[in-house]
Coordinates of C-alpha atoms in Angstrom, one line a residue:
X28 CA 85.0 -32.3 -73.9
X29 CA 86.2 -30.7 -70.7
X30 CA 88.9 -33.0 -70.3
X31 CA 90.6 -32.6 -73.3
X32 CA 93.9 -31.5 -72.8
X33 CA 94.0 -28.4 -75.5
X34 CA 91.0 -26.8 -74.5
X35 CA 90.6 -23.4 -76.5
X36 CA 88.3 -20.5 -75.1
X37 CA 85.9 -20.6 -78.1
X38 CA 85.3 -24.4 -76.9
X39 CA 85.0 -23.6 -73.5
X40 CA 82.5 -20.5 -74.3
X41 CA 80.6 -22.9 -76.9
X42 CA 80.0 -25.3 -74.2
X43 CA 79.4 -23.1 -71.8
X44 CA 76.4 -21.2 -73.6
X45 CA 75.0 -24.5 -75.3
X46 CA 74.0 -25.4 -71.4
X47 CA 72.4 -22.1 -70.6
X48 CA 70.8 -22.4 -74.2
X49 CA 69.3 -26.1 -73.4
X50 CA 68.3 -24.7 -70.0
X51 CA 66.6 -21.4 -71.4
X52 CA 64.9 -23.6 -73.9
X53 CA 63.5 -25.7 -71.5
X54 CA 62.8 -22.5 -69.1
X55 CA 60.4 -20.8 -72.6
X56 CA 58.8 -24.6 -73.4
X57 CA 57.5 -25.0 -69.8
X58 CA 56.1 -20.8 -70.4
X59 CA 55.2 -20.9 -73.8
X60 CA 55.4 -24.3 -75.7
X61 CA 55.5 -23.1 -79.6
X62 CA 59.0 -24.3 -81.6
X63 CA 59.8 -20.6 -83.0
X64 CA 59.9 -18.7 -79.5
X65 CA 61.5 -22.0 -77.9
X66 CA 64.0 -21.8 -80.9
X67 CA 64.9 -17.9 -80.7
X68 CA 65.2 -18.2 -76.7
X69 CA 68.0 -21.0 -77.5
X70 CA 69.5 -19.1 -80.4
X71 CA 69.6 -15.7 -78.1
X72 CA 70.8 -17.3 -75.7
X73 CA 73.2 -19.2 -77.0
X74 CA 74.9 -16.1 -79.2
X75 CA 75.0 -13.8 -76.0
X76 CA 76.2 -16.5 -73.1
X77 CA 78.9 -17.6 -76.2
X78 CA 80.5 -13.9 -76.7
X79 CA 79.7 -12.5 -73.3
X80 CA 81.6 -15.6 -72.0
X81 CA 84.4 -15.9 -74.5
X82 CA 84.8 -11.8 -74.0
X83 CA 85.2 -12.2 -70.1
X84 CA 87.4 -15.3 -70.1
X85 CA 90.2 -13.4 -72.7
X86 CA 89.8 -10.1 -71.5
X87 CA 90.2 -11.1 -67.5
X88 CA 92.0 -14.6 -67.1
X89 CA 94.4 -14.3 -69.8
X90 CA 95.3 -10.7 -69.0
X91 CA 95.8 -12.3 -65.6
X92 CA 98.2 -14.9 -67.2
X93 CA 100.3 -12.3 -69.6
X94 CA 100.7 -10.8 -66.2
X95 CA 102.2 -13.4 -64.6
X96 CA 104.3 -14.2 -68.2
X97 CA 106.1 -11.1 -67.7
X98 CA 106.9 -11.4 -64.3
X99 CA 108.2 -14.5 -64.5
X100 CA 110.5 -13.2 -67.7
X101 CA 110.8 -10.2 -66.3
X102 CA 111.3 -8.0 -70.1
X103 CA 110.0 -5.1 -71.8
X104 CA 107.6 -6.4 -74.5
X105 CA 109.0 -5.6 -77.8
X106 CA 106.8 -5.3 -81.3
X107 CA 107.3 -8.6 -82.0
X108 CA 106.7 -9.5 -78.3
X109 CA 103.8 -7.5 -78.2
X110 CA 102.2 -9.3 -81.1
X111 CA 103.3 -12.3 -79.4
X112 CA 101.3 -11.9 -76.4
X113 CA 97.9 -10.3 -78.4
X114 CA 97.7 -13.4 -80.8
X115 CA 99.7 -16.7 -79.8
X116 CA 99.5 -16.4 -75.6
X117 CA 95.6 -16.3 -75.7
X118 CA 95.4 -19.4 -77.3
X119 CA 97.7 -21.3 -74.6
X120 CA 95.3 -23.5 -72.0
X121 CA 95.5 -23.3 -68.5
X122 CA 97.4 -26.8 -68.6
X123 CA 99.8 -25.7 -70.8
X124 CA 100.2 -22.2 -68.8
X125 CA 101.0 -24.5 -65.2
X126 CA 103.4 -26.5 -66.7
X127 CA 105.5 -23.0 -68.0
X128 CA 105.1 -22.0 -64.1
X129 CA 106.0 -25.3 -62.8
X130 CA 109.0 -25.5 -65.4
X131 CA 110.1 -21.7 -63.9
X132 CA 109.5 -22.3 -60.3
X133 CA 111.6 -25.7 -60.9
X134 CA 114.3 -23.2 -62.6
X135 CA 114.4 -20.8 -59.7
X136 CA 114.7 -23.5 -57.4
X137 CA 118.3 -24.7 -59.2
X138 CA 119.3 -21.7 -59.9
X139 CA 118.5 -21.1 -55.4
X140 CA 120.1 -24.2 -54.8
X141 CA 123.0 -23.5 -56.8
X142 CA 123.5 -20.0 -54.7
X143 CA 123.3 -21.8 -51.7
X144 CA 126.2 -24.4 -52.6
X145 CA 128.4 -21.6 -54.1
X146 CA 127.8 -19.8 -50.4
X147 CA 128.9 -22.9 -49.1
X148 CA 131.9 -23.1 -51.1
X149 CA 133.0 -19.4 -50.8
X150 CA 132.8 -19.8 -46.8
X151 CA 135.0 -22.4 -46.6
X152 CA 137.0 -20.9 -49.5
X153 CA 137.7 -17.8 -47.1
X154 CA 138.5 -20.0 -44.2
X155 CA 140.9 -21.8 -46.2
X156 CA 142.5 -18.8 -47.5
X157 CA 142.8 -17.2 -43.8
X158 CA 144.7 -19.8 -42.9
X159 CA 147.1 -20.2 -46.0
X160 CA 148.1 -16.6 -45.6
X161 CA 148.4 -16.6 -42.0
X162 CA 151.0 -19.2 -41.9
X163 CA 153.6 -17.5 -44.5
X164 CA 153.0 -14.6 -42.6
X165 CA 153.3 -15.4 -38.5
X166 CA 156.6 -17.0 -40.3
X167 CA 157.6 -13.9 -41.7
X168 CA 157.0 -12.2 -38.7
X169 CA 158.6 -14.7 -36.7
X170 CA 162.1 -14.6 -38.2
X171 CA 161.8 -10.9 -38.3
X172 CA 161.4 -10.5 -34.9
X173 CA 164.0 -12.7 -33.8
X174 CA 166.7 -11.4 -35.6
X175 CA 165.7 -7.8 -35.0
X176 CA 165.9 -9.6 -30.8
X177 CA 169.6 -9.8 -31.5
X178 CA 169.7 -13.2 -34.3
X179 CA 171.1 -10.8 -36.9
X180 CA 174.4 -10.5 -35.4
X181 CA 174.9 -14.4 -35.5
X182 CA 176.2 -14.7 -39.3
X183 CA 175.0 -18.5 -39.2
X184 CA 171.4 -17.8 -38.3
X185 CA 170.5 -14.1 -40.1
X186 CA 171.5 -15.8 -43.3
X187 CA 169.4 -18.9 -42.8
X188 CA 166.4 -16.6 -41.6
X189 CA 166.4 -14.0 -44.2
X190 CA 166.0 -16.9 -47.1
X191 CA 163.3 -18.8 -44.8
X192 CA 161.5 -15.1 -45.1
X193 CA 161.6 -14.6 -48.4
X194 CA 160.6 -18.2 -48.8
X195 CA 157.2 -17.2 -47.1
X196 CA 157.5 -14.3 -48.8
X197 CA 157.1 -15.9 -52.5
X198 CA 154.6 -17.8 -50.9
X199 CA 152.4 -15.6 -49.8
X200 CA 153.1 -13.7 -53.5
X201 CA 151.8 -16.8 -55.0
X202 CA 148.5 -17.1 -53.3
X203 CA 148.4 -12.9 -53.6
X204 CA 148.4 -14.1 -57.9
X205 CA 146.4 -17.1 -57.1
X206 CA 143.4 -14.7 -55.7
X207 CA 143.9 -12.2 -58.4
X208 CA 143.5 -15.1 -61.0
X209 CA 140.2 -16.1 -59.4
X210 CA 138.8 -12.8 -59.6
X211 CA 139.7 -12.5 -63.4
X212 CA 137.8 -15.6 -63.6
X213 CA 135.1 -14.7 -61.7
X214 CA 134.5 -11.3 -63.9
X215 CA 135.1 -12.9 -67.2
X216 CA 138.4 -11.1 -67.7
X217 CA 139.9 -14.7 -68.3
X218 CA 138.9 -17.6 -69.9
X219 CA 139.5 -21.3 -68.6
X220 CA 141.0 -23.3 -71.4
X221 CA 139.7 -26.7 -71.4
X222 CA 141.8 -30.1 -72.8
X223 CA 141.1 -33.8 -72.8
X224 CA 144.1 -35.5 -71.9
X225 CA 144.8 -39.5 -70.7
X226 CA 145.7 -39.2 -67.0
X227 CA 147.7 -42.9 -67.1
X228 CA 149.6 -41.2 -69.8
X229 CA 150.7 -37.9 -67.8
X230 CA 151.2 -40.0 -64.6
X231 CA 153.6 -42.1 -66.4
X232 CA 155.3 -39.1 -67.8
X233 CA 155.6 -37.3 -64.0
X234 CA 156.6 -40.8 -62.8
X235 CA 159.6 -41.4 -65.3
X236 CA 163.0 -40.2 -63.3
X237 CA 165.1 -37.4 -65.0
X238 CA 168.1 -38.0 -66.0

């Protein structure tokens, strides 16, 4: 009976108080040996072990386990909620209760693990980006300086600088909207549209020479 796997508390009270009956009974037969008091020390004692236990084991342990139900969901009870928890979560075994936990600890743990590998990424995101801006922009500042050094007044270098800036320039524009597209798609402001697609089709399409 104890190892059944949906266990309620009126089972576990009515198994409980049918010991302390038998050993009652046995405690009045060994004091007084007569079949009516042996039978109303089982009957009392098996009527106030059932409810005293049944009271203790809903009104302690399960307000223990609602407890640890709304930490781990973390919301305000509503009506229905409420009702919820007075007349279906009582009748939930302990078993049943361990595998919830288990199945939320499991869930923290991914959603942990997943923080830790998107730290990851962003780090090495950031290092990545430090370096793609500082090479359109110690170019930049290279051609600036030399022509400002006395390369302007040479009409077959300025000329050549000046568009090698604003090359770097445009580049450093581009990762400038390449950031500002991330964080549009980091705070939902934009939408990733997704389509299936043959990639032997559109690498035969990017390989065909123009014309």
């Amino acid at each position: 009976m104890l190892k059944a796997k949906n266990l309620s508390p009126q089972k576990l009270a009515a198994f409980t108080a049918l010991i302390l009956s038998v050993v009652a009974a046995m405690g009045t037969l060994l004091v007084e040996p007569t079949f009516r008091t042996v039978a109303i020390a089982f009957v009392v004692t098996f009527l106030v072990a059932y409810y005293l236990y049944l009271y203790t084991l809903q009104n302690f342990i399960y307000r223990k386990i609602k407890l640890i139900y709304k930490f781990i969901y973390q919301t305000k009870a509503t009506k229905r909620e409420d009702f919820f928890n007075k007349n279906i979560l009582p009748l939930k075994t302990i078993e049943e209760v361990s595998e919830d936990v288990e199945k939320w600890a499991s869930q923290k743990k991914e959603e942990l693990d997943n923080l830790r590998r998107n730290e990851a990424f962003r780090k090495e995101f950031l290092m990545n980006l430090s370096h793609e801006l500082k090479t359109p922009i110690f170019a930049v500042q290279g051609y600036i300086h030399t022509l400002l050094d006395g390369a302007m007044e040479d009409p077959t270098v300025n000329k050549m600088f000046l568009k090698n800036a604003t090359k770097n320039i445009d580049r450093l524009c581009g990762l400038l909207d390449d950031l500002d597209e991330i964080s549009k798609l980091e705070s939902g402001e934009m939408t990733i549209n997704t389509e299936i697609f043959v990639i032997q089709t559109s690498s035969a399409t990017c390989s065909t020479p123009s014309r």
